[in-house]
């Protein structure tokens, strides 16, 4: 077991039992504290820890690393130190905060400099996203969409069981949790309309996804095998892949998603390392037909991470509309990465790969309004008496996720985004 993952560890920082960030998590993010510059940080309980200050005070001296990475406004350079080093940093943080370690615990001056209440901190984009790829890897989601738009008897297209279908998305519009999103405008052509028209999307949707962040680059021509993939995946975030269904439906033939997707995606601010998620690994589904050799894999490559989506109307209370799980993936992240690089396409540190909408087997576990309201035919009742087929102006969409096992909870916090009216 990775030492920092030991469920028996306790911190001298108080962590409530339903908190996502016990000492066994130690995620990484970019925090802006007061009027200071953005810095690399971690969090235990509700306490944000400025790693640049800890480094300045000498707490990482024994690691012999380039500590300039802690003063940057993105994790790219930190991730680029390599897993052996980032793992050593996580281990060291774990040691500093264990309940029986007095070195920082008993230093009031150092604590005042390095520790901050989460409410006093603004979280920024954790990484500079280089390229963004979106997969389509939940069998339940692909089956639902195929059933709705094509043919229930042939819901999956012929390639779906043979390769992890994906497309290249837009990196520039990936934003951190809390960033408001204007309803996009675009071309739409309702079924009964003769001609397309231009205007605000009427069918604005979320997609419940998880994103993994690449922490190691490859050279052009190089492939990453499924057994090497974990070394390239630094960690995961919650990912809301906002989608305008009416724009998407009209534009997507034959080259796939474009403006119906590229207006925004939102991510949670704390990157939970693959190491921290080790407890929650589970085996995959039987893949039938058998996959080609480059997609075969060994070991537990899926993760049991409970996910939920809530909609909060303007001035109202959040209402849960979906409970799903990251385990509902037919294609795992290692297979996605092996497929991504099998043609020799190179990876960059900071690449973001999203899972695709994660839908479970029951109607309350579907990961988009498109499926939850079954194309608008089954509206969702809200506590304030209103209904939702898709997302309204003023609605905030909240996604949360955590793994829980043997009394240990490792979570992601949340990703939120409020929809504002379209810009005139
Ligand atoms: Mn998507």
mmCIF file of C-alpha atoms and ligand atoms in Angstrom:
data_model
loop_
_atom_site.group_PDB
_atom_site.id
_atom_site.type_symbol
_atom_site.label_atom_id
_atom_site.label_comp_id
_atom_site.label_asym_id
_atom_site.label_seq_id
_atom_site.Cartn_x
_atom_site.Cartn_y
_atom_site.Cartn_z
ATOM 1 C CA UNK A 1 0.000 0.000 0.000
ATOM 2 C CA UNK A 2 1.110 3.565 -0.674
ATOM 3 C CA UNK A 3 2.113 4.859 2.790
ATOM 4 C CA UNK A 4 0.114 8.100 2.519
ATOM 5 C CA UNK A 5 -3.052 6.081 1.750
ATOM 6 C CA UNK A 6 -3.109 4.202 5.084
ATOM 7 C CA UNK A 7 -6.702 4.488 6.399
ATOM 8 C CA UNK A 8 -5.389 4.526 9.974
ATOM 9 C CA UNK A 9 -3.587 7.859 9.517
ATOM 10 C CA UNK A 10 -4.949 10.851 11.413
ATOM 11 C CA UNK A 11 -4.108 14.497 11.026
ATOM 12 C CA UNK A 12 -3.701 17.187 13.660
ATOM 13 C CA UNK A 13 -6.029 19.211 11.415
ATOM 14 C CA UNK A 14 -9.616 18.382 12.295
ATOM 15 C CA UNK A 15 -11.458 16.591 9.452
ATOM 16 C CA UNK A 16 -15.234 15.968 9.745
ATOM 17 C CA UNK A 17 -16.277 12.436 8.727
ATOM 18 C CA UNK A 18 -18.207 13.608 5.647
ATOM 19 C CA UNK A 19 -15.323 15.759 4.402
ATOM 20 C CA UNK A 20 -13.771 14.900 0.996
ATOM 21 C CA UNK A 21 -10.234 15.823 2.013
ATOM 22 C CA UNK A 22 -8.847 13.653 4.823
ATOM 23 C CA UNK A 23 -5.079 13.326 5.218
ATOM 24 C CA UNK A 24 -5.217 10.309 2.845
ATOM 25 C CA UNK A 25 -6.349 12.504 -0.073
ATOM 26 C CA UNK A 26 -3.830 15.369 -0.467
ATOM 27 C CA UNK A 27 -4.995 16.649 -3.857
ATOM 28 C CA UNK A 28 -3.231 19.474 -5.663
ATOM 29 C CA UNK A 29 -4.651 22.761 -6.927
ATOM 30 C CA UNK A 30 -3.933 26.434 -7.548
ATOM 31 C CA UNK A 31 -5.013 28.778 -4.774
ATOM 32 C CA UNK A 32 -5.130 32.555 -4.620
ATOM 33 C CA UNK A 33 -4.929 33.730 -1.039
ATOM 34 C CA UNK A 34 -6.009 37.291 -0.382
ATOM 35 C CA UNK A 35 -4.272 39.622 -2.795
ATOM 36 C CA UNK A 36 -1.290 37.318 -3.214
ATOM 37 C CA UNK A 37 -0.127 35.556 -6.321
ATOM 38 C CA UNK A 38 -1.602 32.150 -7.224
ATOM 39 C CA UNK A 39 0.325 29.279 -5.633
ATOM 40 C CA UNK A 40 0.333 25.491 -5.653
ATOM 41 C CA UNK A 41 -1.697 24.255 -2.690
ATOM 42 C CA UNK A 42 -3.264 21.222 -1.088
ATOM 43 C CA UNK A 43 -6.149 20.835 1.337
ATOM 44 C CA UNK A 44 -6.855 18.835 4.502
ATOM 45 C CA UNK A 45 -10.372 19.169 5.912
ATOM 46 C CA UNK A 46 -11.273 22.842 5.461
ATOM 47 C CA UNK A 47 -7.685 24.028 5.625
ATOM 48 C CA UNK A 48 -5.855 25.059 2.471
ATOM 49 C CA UNK A 49 -2.081 24.632 2.669
ATOM 50 C CA UNK A 50 0.190 26.906 0.651
ATOM 51 C CA UNK A 51 2.998 24.665 -0.580
ATOM 52 C CA UNK A 52 5.176 27.587 -1.688
ATOM 53 C CA UNK A 53 5.252 28.832 1.918
ATOM 54 C CA UNK A 54 5.989 25.348 3.311
ATOM 55 C CA UNK A 55 8.790 25.073 0.804
ATOM 56 C CA UNK A 56 10.171 28.502 1.728
ATOM 57 C CA UNK A 57 10.119 27.521 5.394
ATOM 58 C CA UNK A 58 12.257 24.489 4.578
ATOM 59 C CA UNK A 59 9.718 21.690 4.939
ATOM 60 C CA UNK A 60 10.673 20.071 1.619
ATOM 61 C CA UNK A 61 14.450 20.504 2.017
ATOM 62 C CA UNK A 62 15.117 16.777 2.319
ATOM 63 C CA UNK A 63 13.415 16.052 -1.019
ATOM 64 C CA UNK A 64 15.992 17.900 -3.134
ATOM 65 C CA UNK A 65 13.467 19.099 -5.723
ATOM 66 C CA UNK A 66 13.082 22.213 -7.836
ATOM 67 C CA UNK A 67 10.759 24.140 -5.498
ATOM 68 C CA UNK A 68 10.158 26.923 -8.037
ATOM 69 C CA UNK A 69 7.221 24.822 -9.297
ATOM 70 C CA UNK A 70 5.237 25.737 -6.148
ATOM 71 C CA UNK A 71 5.224 29.432 -7.111
ATOM 72 C CA UNK A 72 3.501 28.967 -10.475
ATOM 73 C CA UNK A 73 -0.153 29.484 -11.367
ATOM 74 C CA UNK A 74 -0.553 26.036 -12.956
ATOM 75 C CA UNK A 75 0.298 22.475 -11.969
ATOM 76 C CA UNK A 76 1.909 21.616 -15.328
ATOM 77 C CA UNK A 77 5.500 22.084 -14.118
ATOM 78 C CA UNK A 78 4.828 20.317 -10.812
ATOM 79 C CA UNK A 79 3.324 17.325 -12.650
ATOM 80 C CA UNK A 80 6.302 17.447 -15.007
ATOM 81 C CA UNK A 81 8.663 16.594 -12.130
ATOM 82 C CA UNK A 82 7.459 13.022 -12.605
ATOM 83 C CA UNK A 83 5.480 10.610 -10.487
ATOM 84 C CA UNK A 84 8.396 9.552 -8.282
ATOM 85 C CA UNK A 85 8.822 13.179 -7.201
ATOM 86 C CA UNK A 86 5.159 14.213 -6.895
ATOM 87 C CA UNK A 87 4.578 11.019 -4.914
ATOM 88 C CA UNK A 88 7.453 11.952 -2.586
ATOM 89 C CA UNK A 89 5.892 15.410 -2.103
ATOM 90 C CA UNK A 90 2.537 13.827 -1.241
ATOM 91 C CA UNK A 91 4.254 11.452 1.217
ATOM 92 C CA UNK A 92 6.110 14.350 2.839
ATOM 93 C CA UNK A 93 2.896 16.388 3.210
ATOM 94 C CA UNK A 94 1.270 13.340 4.779
ATOM 95 C CA UNK A 95 4.115 13.116 7.333
ATOM 96 C CA UNK A 96 4.028 16.843 8.179
ATOM 97 C CA UNK A 97 0.326 16.684 9.027
ATOM 98 C CA UNK A 98 0.177 13.371 10.922
ATOM 99 C CA UNK A 99 -1.161 13.864 14.438
ATOM 100 C CA UNK A 100 2.029 12.793 16.219
ATOM 101 C CA UNK A 101 4.341 15.083 14.222
ATOM 102 C CA UNK A 102 5.081 18.348 16.106
ATOM 103 C CA UNK A 103 7.332 20.061 13.536
ATOM 104 C CA UNK A 104 4.668 22.297 12.019
ATOM 105 C CA UNK A 105 1.879 21.519 14.476
ATOM 106 C CA UNK A 106 3.787 23.284 17.293
ATOM 107 C CA UNK A 107 5.005 26.236 15.230
ATOM 108 C CA UNK A 108 2.328 28.918 15.514
ATOM 109 C CA UNK A 109 4.221 31.361 13.294
ATOM 110 C CA UNK A 110 4.682 28.877 10.436
ATOM 111 C CA UNK A 111 1.057 27.730 10.660
ATOM 112 C CA UNK A 112 -0.147 31.335 10.393
ATOM 113 C CA UNK A 113 1.869 31.735 7.204
ATOM 114 C CA UNK A 114 1.023 28.457 5.457
ATOM 115 C CA UNK A 115 -2.517 27.504 6.527
ATOM 116 C CA UNK A 116 -5.714 29.225 5.423
ATOM 117 C CA UNK A 117 -9.408 28.674 5.924
ATOM 118 C CA UNK A 118 -10.931 27.386 2.694
ATOM 119 C CA UNK A 119 -13.411 30.291 2.746
ATOM 120 C CA UNK A 120 -10.558 32.799 2.506
ATOM 121 C CA UNK A 121 -9.138 31.201 -0.626
ATOM 122 C CA UNK A 122 -10.098 31.493 -4.285
ATOM 123 C CA UNK A 123 -9.408 28.367 -6.314
ATOM 124 C CA UNK A 124 -8.223 28.834 -9.904
ATOM 125 C CA UNK A 125 -7.861 26.496 -12.907
ATOM 126 C CA UNK A 126 -5.533 23.748 -11.668
ATOM 127 C CA UNK A 127 -3.722 23.210 -14.961
ATOM 128 C CA UNK A 128 -3.191 24.973 -18.242
ATOM 129 C CA UNK A 129 -5.055 22.583 -20.498
ATOM 130 C CA UNK A 130 -3.030 21.796 -23.593
ATOM 131 C CA UNK A 131 -5.431 19.640 -25.604
ATOM 132 C CA UNK A 132 -8.845 18.370 -24.644
ATOM 133 C CA UNK A 133 -10.277 15.035 -25.763
ATOM 134 C CA UNK A 134 -13.775 13.845 -24.935
ATOM 135 C CA UNK A 135 -14.577 10.142 -25.017
ATOM 136 C CA UNK A 136 -17.938 8.396 -25.171
ATOM 137 C CA UNK A 137 -17.205 5.379 -23.006
ATOM 138 C CA UNK A 138 -20.307 4.624 -20.910
ATOM 139 C CA UNK A 139 -22.216 1.835 -22.580
ATOM 140 C CA UNK A 140 -25.443 2.879 -20.870
ATOM 141 C CA UNK A 141 -25.099 6.469 -22.152
ATOM 142 C CA UNK A 142 -24.245 5.421 -25.708
ATOM 143 C CA UNK A 143 -27.149 2.962 -25.662
ATOM 144 C CA UNK A 144 -29.595 5.617 -24.408
ATOM 145 C CA UNK A 145 -28.536 8.133 -27.056
ATOM 146 C CA UNK A 146 -28.574 5.503 -29.811
ATOM 147 C CA UNK A 147 -32.037 4.379 -28.705
ATOM 148 C CA UNK A 148 -33.396 7.923 -28.704
ATOM 149 C CA UNK A 149 -31.927 9.116 -31.984
ATOM 150 C CA UNK A 150 -31.570 5.976 -34.076
ATOM 151 C CA UNK A 151 -32.847 2.502 -33.410
ATOM 152 C CA UNK A 152 -33.391 0.698 -30.070
ATOM 153 C CA UNK A 153 -32.383 -2.601 -31.709
ATOM 154 C CA UNK A 154 -29.095 -1.215 -33.015
ATOM 155 C CA UNK A 155 -28.422 1.431 -30.406
ATOM 156 C CA UNK A 156 -24.639 1.014 -30.481
ATOM 157 C CA UNK A 157 -22.915 1.865 -33.756
ATOM 158 C CA UNK A 158 -20.749 -0.935 -35.230
ATOM 159 C CA UNK A 159 -17.446 0.536 -33.975
ATOM 160 C CA UNK A 160 -18.541 1.151 -30.392
ATOM 161 C CA UNK A 161 -17.597 -2.206 -28.852
ATOM 162 C CA UNK A 162 -14.257 -2.237 -30.699
ATOM 163 C CA UNK A 163 -12.744 1.122 -29.807
ATOM 164 C CA UNK A 164 -13.199 3.980 -27.296
ATOM 165 C CA UNK A 165 -14.970 6.538 -29.507
ATOM 166 C CA UNK A 166 -13.784 10.108 -28.929
ATOM 167 C CA UNK A 167 -13.324 13.544 -30.496
ATOM 168 C CA UNK A 168 -10.948 16.466 -30.097
ATOM 169 C CA UNK A 169 -12.595 19.243 -28.112
ATOM 170 C CA UNK A 170 -11.640 22.791 -27.289
ATOM 171 C CA UNK A 171 -9.151 23.509 -24.480
ATOM 172 C CA UNK A 172 -9.546 27.306 -24.358
ATOM 173 C CA UNK A 173 -13.054 27.227 -22.882
ATOM 174 C CA UNK A 174 -12.391 24.825 -20.001
ATOM 175 C CA UNK A 175 -13.046 26.837 -16.839
ATOM 176 C CA UNK A 176 -12.794 26.254 -13.108
ATOM 177 C CA UNK A 177 -15.782 25.565 -10.890
ATOM 178 C CA UNK A 178 -17.788 28.688 -10.025
ATOM 179 C CA UNK A 179 -17.267 30.383 -13.390
ATOM 180 C CA UNK A 180 -20.678 31.495 -14.754
ATOM 181 C CA UNK A 181 -21.532 30.371 -18.285
ATOM 182 C CA UNK A 182 -23.611 32.364 -20.755
ATOM 183 C CA UNK A 183 -26.171 30.357 -22.691
ATOM 184 C CA UNK A 184 -24.622 29.859 -26.131
ATOM 185 C CA UNK A 185 -26.160 31.029 -29.373
ATOM 186 C CA UNK A 186 -25.934 29.162 -32.626
ATOM 187 C CA UNK A 187 -27.657 27.602 -35.604
ATOM 188 C CA UNK A 188 -30.559 25.302 -34.904
ATOM 189 C CA UNK A 189 -33.006 23.502 -37.086
ATOM 190 C CA UNK A 190 -35.959 21.974 -35.268
ATOM 191 C CA UNK A 191 -37.310 18.857 -36.996
ATOM 192 C CA UNK A 192 -40.424 20.548 -38.397
ATOM 193 C CA UNK A 193 -38.637 23.742 -39.452
ATOM 194 C CA UNK A 194 -37.907 24.291 -43.120
ATOM 195 C CA UNK A 195 -34.756 26.336 -42.632
ATOM 196 C CA UNK A 196 -32.180 26.708 -39.872
ATOM 197 C CA UNK A 197 -32.413 29.733 -37.614
ATOM 198 C CA UNK A 198 -29.961 31.549 -35.326
ATOM 199 C CA UNK A 199 -30.509 32.178 -31.639
ATOM 200 C CA UNK A 200 -29.939 31.128 -28.051
ATOM 201 C CA UNK A 201 -29.902 27.394 -27.406
ATOM 202 C CA UNK A 202 -33.192 26.123 -26.009
ATOM 203 C CA UNK A 203 -31.822 22.723 -25.075
ATOM 204 C CA UNK A 204 -28.895 23.473 -22.787
ATOM 205 C CA UNK A 205 -27.602 20.408 -20.976
ATOM 206 C CA UNK A 206 -24.879 19.196 -18.640
ATOM 207 C CA UNK A 207 -22.844 16.025 -19.060
ATOM 208 C CA UNK A 208 -21.648 14.266 -15.908
ATOM 209 C CA UNK A 209 -18.068 13.197 -16.599
ATOM 210 C CA UNK A 210 -14.693 12.650 -14.955
ATOM 211 C CA UNK A 211 -11.552 14.034 -16.561
ATOM 212 C CA UNK A 212 -8.045 12.672 -16.242
ATOM 213 C CA UNK A 213 -5.030 14.936 -16.580
ATOM 214 C CA UNK A 214 -1.897 13.828 -18.392
ATOM 215 C CA UNK A 215 1.262 14.442 -16.325
ATOM 216 C CA UNK A 216 3.903 13.012 -18.670
ATOM 217 C CA UNK A 217 4.521 13.772 -22.327
ATOM 218 C CA UNK A 218 5.388 11.485 -25.227
ATOM 219 C CA UNK A 219 7.297 12.034 -28.442
ATOM 220 C CA UNK A 220 5.545 12.061 -31.795
ATOM 221 C CA UNK A 221 5.301 8.463 -32.962
ATOM 222 C CA UNK A 222 5.481 6.990 -29.455
ATOM 223 C CA UNK A 223 2.674 4.804 -28.062
ATOM 224 C CA UNK A 224 1.514 4.338 -24.493
ATOM 225 C CA UNK A 225 0.399 0.797 -23.642
ATOM 226 C CA UNK A 226 -2.453 0.030 -21.250
ATOM 227 C CA UNK A 227 0.111 -1.188 -18.707
ATOM 228 C CA UNK A 228 2.095 2.087 -18.949
ATOM 229 C CA UNK A 229 -0.969 4.350 -18.882
ATOM 230 C CA UNK A 230 -1.148 4.878 -15.101
ATOM 231 C CA UNK A 231 2.298 6.456 -15.173
ATOM 232 C CA UNK A 232 0.982 9.111 -17.585
ATOM 233 C CA UNK A 233 -2.199 9.919 -15.650
ATOM 234 C CA UNK A 234 -1.447 12.401 -12.861
ATOM 235 C CA UNK A 235 -4.952 12.621 -11.435
ATOM 236 C CA UNK A 236 -8.641 13.203 -11.936
ATOM 237 C CA UNK A 237 -11.203 16.003 -11.662
ATOM 238 C CA UNK A 238 -14.981 16.242 -11.910
ATOM 239 C CA UNK A 239 -15.912 17.426 -15.376
ATOM 240 C CA UNK A 240 -19.151 19.061 -16.569
ATOM 241 C CA UNK A 241 -19.144 18.965 -20.355
ATOM 242 C CA UNK A 242 -21.840 21.558 -21.072
ATOM 243 C CA UNK A 243 -23.761 20.758 -24.270
ATOM 244 C CA UNK A 244 -26.282 22.634 -26.426
ATOM 245 C CA UNK A 245 -28.382 19.774 -27.796
ATOM 246 C CA UNK A 246 -30.193 21.753 -30.502
ATOM 247 C CA UNK A 247 -26.966 23.229 -31.901
ATOM 248 C CA UNK A 248 -25.298 19.811 -31.651
ATOM 249 C CA UNK A 249 -28.112 17.937 -33.424
ATOM 250 C CA UNK A 250 -27.964 20.213 -36.488
ATOM 251 C CA UNK A 251 -24.197 20.593 -36.849
ATOM 252 C CA UNK A 252 -22.724 17.203 -35.972
ATOM 253 C CA UNK A 253 -23.079 15.387 -39.310
ATOM 254 C CA UNK A 254 -20.627 14.172 -40.578
ATOM 255 C CA UNK A 255 -17.627 15.401 -38.552
ATOM 256 C CA UNK A 256 -19.002 15.278 -35.021
ATOM 257 C CA UNK A 257 -19.404 17.736 -32.124
ATOM 258 C CA UNK A 258 -18.331 21.345 -32.639
ATOM 259 C CA UNK A 259 -20.014 24.567 -31.407
ATOM 260 C CA UNK A 260 -22.678 22.722 -29.436
ATOM 261 C CA UNK A 261 -19.836 21.611 -27.147
ATOM 262 C CA UNK A 262 -17.001 24.108 -27.393
ATOM 263 C CA UNK A 263 -18.607 27.058 -25.570
ATOM 264 C CA UNK A 264 -17.617 25.739 -22.117
ATOM 265 C CA UNK A 265 -16.668 22.818 -19.895
ATOM 266 C CA UNK A 266 -16.261 23.175 -16.115
ATOM 267 C CA UNK A 267 -13.809 21.326 -13.848
ATOM 268 C CA UNK A 268 -13.413 20.901 -10.094
ATOM 269 C CA UNK A 269 -10.378 22.763 -8.719
ATOM 270 C CA UNK A 270 -8.605 19.978 -6.781
ATOM 271 C CA UNK A 271 -6.782 17.328 -8.812
ATOM 272 C CA UNK A 272 -7.050 14.057 -6.879
ATOM 273 C CA UNK A 273 -4.009 11.940 -7.673
ATOM 274 C CA UNK A 274 -4.330 8.484 -9.153
ATOM 275 C CA UNK A 275 -2.371 7.306 -6.081
ATOM 276 C CA UNK A 276 -5.054 8.617 -3.700
ATOM 277 C CA UNK A 277 -7.735 6.707 -5.623
ATOM 278 C CA UNK A 278 -5.932 3.373 -5.312
ATOM 279 C CA UNK A 279 -8.406 2.047 -2.687
ATOM 280 C CA UNK A 280 -11.297 2.399 -5.103
ATOM 281 C CA UNK A 281 -9.969 0.364 -8.024
ATOM 282 C CA UNK A 282 -12.348 -2.336 -9.257
ATOM 283 C CA UNK A 283 -12.285 -4.852 -12.083
ATOM 284 C CA UNK A 284 -13.769 -4.015 -15.462
ATOM 285 C CA UNK A 285 -16.767 -5.393 -17.330
ATOM 286 C CA UNK A 286 -16.272 -8.407 -19.564
ATOM 287 C CA UNK A 287 -15.596 -6.983 -22.999
ATOM 288 C CA UNK A 288 -17.351 -8.989 -25.662
ATOM 289 C CA UNK A 289 -16.449 -9.121 -28.528
ATOM 290 C CA UNK A 290 -12.825 -9.448 -27.391
ATOM 291 C CA UNK A 291 -10.821 -6.271 -27.933
ATOM 292 C CA UNK A 292 -7.777 -5.990 -30.189
ATOM 293 C CA UNK A 293 -4.463 -6.756 -28.424
ATOM 294 C CA UNK A 294 -3.451 -3.093 -27.961
ATOM 295 C CA UNK A 295 -6.643 -2.546 -25.915
ATOM 296 C CA UNK A 296 -6.206 -5.594 -23.678
ATOM 297 C CA UNK A 297 -5.266 -4.759 -20.108
ATOM 298 C CA UNK A 298 -4.472 -6.374 -16.770
ATOM 299 C CA UNK A 299 -5.484 -5.372 -13.264
ATOM 300 C CA UNK A 300 -8.207 -3.165 -11.843
ATOM 301 C CA UNK A 301 -8.529 -0.123 -14.080
ATOM 302 C CA UNK A 302 -11.971 1.124 -13.150
ATOM 303 C CA UNK A 303 -12.797 3.222 -10.078
ATOM 304 C CA UNK A 304 -15.783 3.032 -7.749
ATOM 305 C CA UNK A 305 -16.545 6.730 -7.299
ATOM 306 C CA UNK A 306 -20.079 7.808 -6.423
ATOM 307 C CA UNK A 307 -21.240 10.789 -8.460
ATOM 308 C CA UNK A 308 -24.239 13.068 -8.188
ATOM 309 C CA UNK A 309 -25.734 16.049 -10.008
ATOM 310 C CA UNK A 310 -27.878 18.734 -8.399
ATOM 311 C CA UNK A 311 -29.774 21.616 -9.979
ATOM 312 C CA UNK A 312 -30.213 24.769 -7.914
ATOM 313 C CA UNK A 313 -32.715 27.252 -9.362
ATOM 314 C CA UNK A 314 -32.067 30.979 -8.837
ATOM 315 C CA UNK A 315 -32.712 31.662 -5.142
ATOM 316 C CA UNK A 316 -33.759 28.027 -4.515
ATOM 317 C CA UNK A 317 -32.246 24.967 -2.892
ATOM 318 C CA UNK A 318 -30.157 22.341 -4.715
ATOM 319 C CA UNK A 319 -32.183 19.334 -5.893
ATOM 320 C CA UNK A 320 -30.501 16.027 -6.738
ATOM 321 C CA UNK A 321 -31.457 14.860 -10.244
ATOM 322 C CA UNK A 322 -28.890 12.087 -10.789
ATOM 323 C CA UNK A 323 -26.842 9.571 -8.836
ATOM 324 C CA UNK A 324 -24.286 7.741 -10.947
ATOM 325 C CA UNK A 325 -20.821 6.222 -10.547
ATOM 326 C CA UNK A 326 -17.509 6.403 -12.417
ATOM 327 C CA UNK A 327 -17.587 2.588 -12.496
ATOM 328 C CA UNK A 328 -20.128 2.720 -15.343
ATOM 329 C CA UNK A 329 -17.347 2.803 -17.908
ATOM 330 C CA UNK A 330 -17.024 0.167 -20.582
ATOM 331 C CA UNK A 331 -13.680 1.594 -21.692
ATOM 332 C CA UNK A 332 -11.304 2.560 -18.860
ATOM 333 C CA UNK A 333 -8.824 5.437 -18.820
ATOM 334 C CA UNK A 334 -5.863 3.153 -19.597
ATOM 335 C CA UNK A 335 -7.616 1.880 -22.724
ATOM 336 C CA UNK A 336 -8.561 5.445 -23.682
ATOM 337 C CA UNK A 337 -4.938 6.548 -23.423
ATOM 338 C CA UNK A 338 -3.617 3.487 -25.303
ATOM 339 C CA UNK A 339 -6.120 4.148 -28.079
ATOM 340 C CA UNK A 340 -5.332 7.886 -28.096
ATOM 341 C CA UNK A 341 -1.627 7.225 -28.748
ATOM 342 C CA UNK A 342 -1.808 4.083 -30.900
ATOM 343 C CA UNK A 343 -1.397 6.140 -34.082
ATOM 344 C CA UNK A 344 1.642 7.960 -32.685
ATOM 345 C CA UNK A 345 -0.173 11.152 -31.672
ATOM 346 C CA UNK A 346 1.968 12.740 -28.934
ATOM 347 C CA UNK A 347 0.777 13.713 -25.453
ATOM 348 C CA UNK A 348 1.580 16.941 -23.636
ATOM 349 C CA UNK A 349 1.662 17.596 -19.914
ATOM 350 C CA UNK A 350 -1.690 19.240 -19.186
ATOM 351 C CA UNK A 351 -3.753 17.321 -21.715
ATOM 352 C CA UNK A 352 -7.272 16.697 -20.432
ATOM 353 C CA UNK A 353 -9.214 13.565 -21.333
ATOM 354 C CA UNK A 354 -12.860 13.407 -20.313
ATOM 355 C CA UNK A 355 -14.671 10.104 -19.852
ATOM 356 C CA UNK A 356 -17.836 10.884 -21.731
ATOM 357 C CA UNK A 357 -21.194 11.137 -20.006
ATOM 358 C CA UNK A 358 -21.377 8.600 -17.183
ATOM 359 C CA UNK A 359 -24.823 7.010 -17.076
ATOM 360 C CA UNK A 360 -25.780 4.105 -14.863
ATOM 361 C CA UNK A 361 -28.332 1.389 -15.452
ATOM 362 C CA UNK A 362 -31.405 3.014 -13.862
ATOM 363 C CA UNK A 363 -33.278 6.129 -15.066
ATOM 364 C CA UNK A 364 -32.226 8.119 -11.970
ATOM 365 C CA UNK A 365 -28.558 7.461 -12.771
ATOM 366 C CA UNK A 366 -28.468 8.988 -16.252
ATOM 367 C CA UNK A 367 -25.739 11.626 -16.596
ATOM 368 C CA UNK A 368 -27.472 14.255 -18.752
ATOM 369 C CA UNK A 369 -30.846 15.998 -18.945
ATOM 370 C CA UNK A 370 -31.211 14.595 -22.462
ATOM 371 C CA UNK A 371 -31.468 11.134 -20.915
ATOM 372 C CA UNK A 372 -33.062 12.072 -17.554
ATOM 373 C CA UNK A 373 -35.964 13.833 -19.309
ATOM 374 C CA UNK A 374 -35.755 11.377 -22.222
ATOM 375 C CA UNK A 375 -35.442 14.117 -24.855
ATOM 376 C CA UNK A 376 -37.874 16.330 -22.971
ATOM 377 C CA UNK A 377 -40.700 13.786 -22.856
ATOM 378 C CA UNK A 378 -40.338 13.118 -19.100
ATOM 379 C CA UNK A 379 -39.794 16.449 -17.324
ATOM 380 C CA UNK A 380 -38.170 16.397 -13.890
ATOM 381 C CA UNK A 381 -40.262 17.868 -11.054
ATOM 382 C CA UNK A 382 -38.398 20.429 -8.940
ATOM 383 C CA UNK A 383 -39.170 21.131 -5.242
ATOM 384 C CA UNK A 384 -40.379 24.671 -6.094
ATOM 385 C CA UNK A 385 -43.123 23.254 -8.338
ATOM 386 C CA UNK A 386 -41.334 23.993 -11.593
ATOM 387 C CA UNK A 387 -40.193 21.404 -14.146
ATOM 388 C CA UNK A 388 -36.950 20.871 -15.979
ATOM 389 C CA UNK A 389 -36.461 19.254 -19.363
ATOM 390 C CA UNK A 390 -33.137 21.022 -19.824
ATOM 391 C CA UNK A 391 -31.266 23.770 -17.917
ATOM 392 C CA UNK A 392 -32.871 27.202 -17.366
ATOM 393 C CA UNK A 393 -31.194 30.592 -17.094
ATOM 394 C CA UNK A 394 -30.329 31.189 -13.437
ATOM 395 C CA UNK A 395 -29.888 27.477 -12.698
ATOM 396 C CA UNK A 396 -26.666 26.368 -11.049
ATOM 397 C CA UNK A 397 -25.548 22.822 -11.857
ATOM 398 C CA UNK A 398 -23.542 21.161 -9.078
ATOM 399 C CA UNK A 399 -21.619 17.897 -9.451
ATOM 400 C CA UNK A 400 -20.005 16.006 -6.586
ATOM 401 C CA UNK A 401 -18.013 12.794 -6.341
ATOM 402 C CA UNK A 402 -16.255 10.638 -3.772
ATOM 403 C CA UNK A 403 -15.042 7.110 -3.129
ATOM 404 C CA UNK A 404 -15.784 5.483 0.216
ATOM 405 C CA UNK A 405 -14.319 2.242 1.525
ATOM 406 C CA UNK A 406 -13.428 0.861 4.964
ATOM 407 C CA UNK A 407 -14.490 4.113 6.593
ATOM 408 C CA UNK A 408 -12.201 6.148 4.338
ATOM 409 C CA UNK A 409 -13.726 8.798 2.100
ATOM 410 C CA UNK A 410 -11.675 10.380 -0.686
ATOM 411 C CA UNK A 411 -13.570 13.036 -2.604
ATOM 412 C CA UNK A 412 -13.314 15.698 -5.262
ATOM 413 C CA UNK A 413 -15.326 18.495 -3.642
ATOM 414 C CA UNK A 414 -17.589 19.872 -6.324
ATOM 415 C CA UNK A 415 -17.783 21.539 -9.701
ATOM 416 C CA UNK A 416 -20.482 24.188 -10.030
ATOM 417 C CA UNK A 417 -21.547 26.451 -12.847
ATOM 418 C CA UNK A 418 -24.409 28.937 -13.149
ATOM 419 C CA UNK A 419 -26.123 29.504 -16.463
ATOM 420 C CA UNK A 420 -26.631 33.158 -17.379
ATOM 421 C CA UNK A 421 -28.833 34.410 -20.187
ATOM 422 C CA UNK A 422 -27.317 34.597 -23.665
ATOM 423 C CA UNK A 423 -25.262 37.683 -24.481
ATOM 424 C CA UNK A 424 -27.319 39.926 -26.784
HETATM 425 MN MN1 LIG B 1 -19.089 14.952 -23.369
#
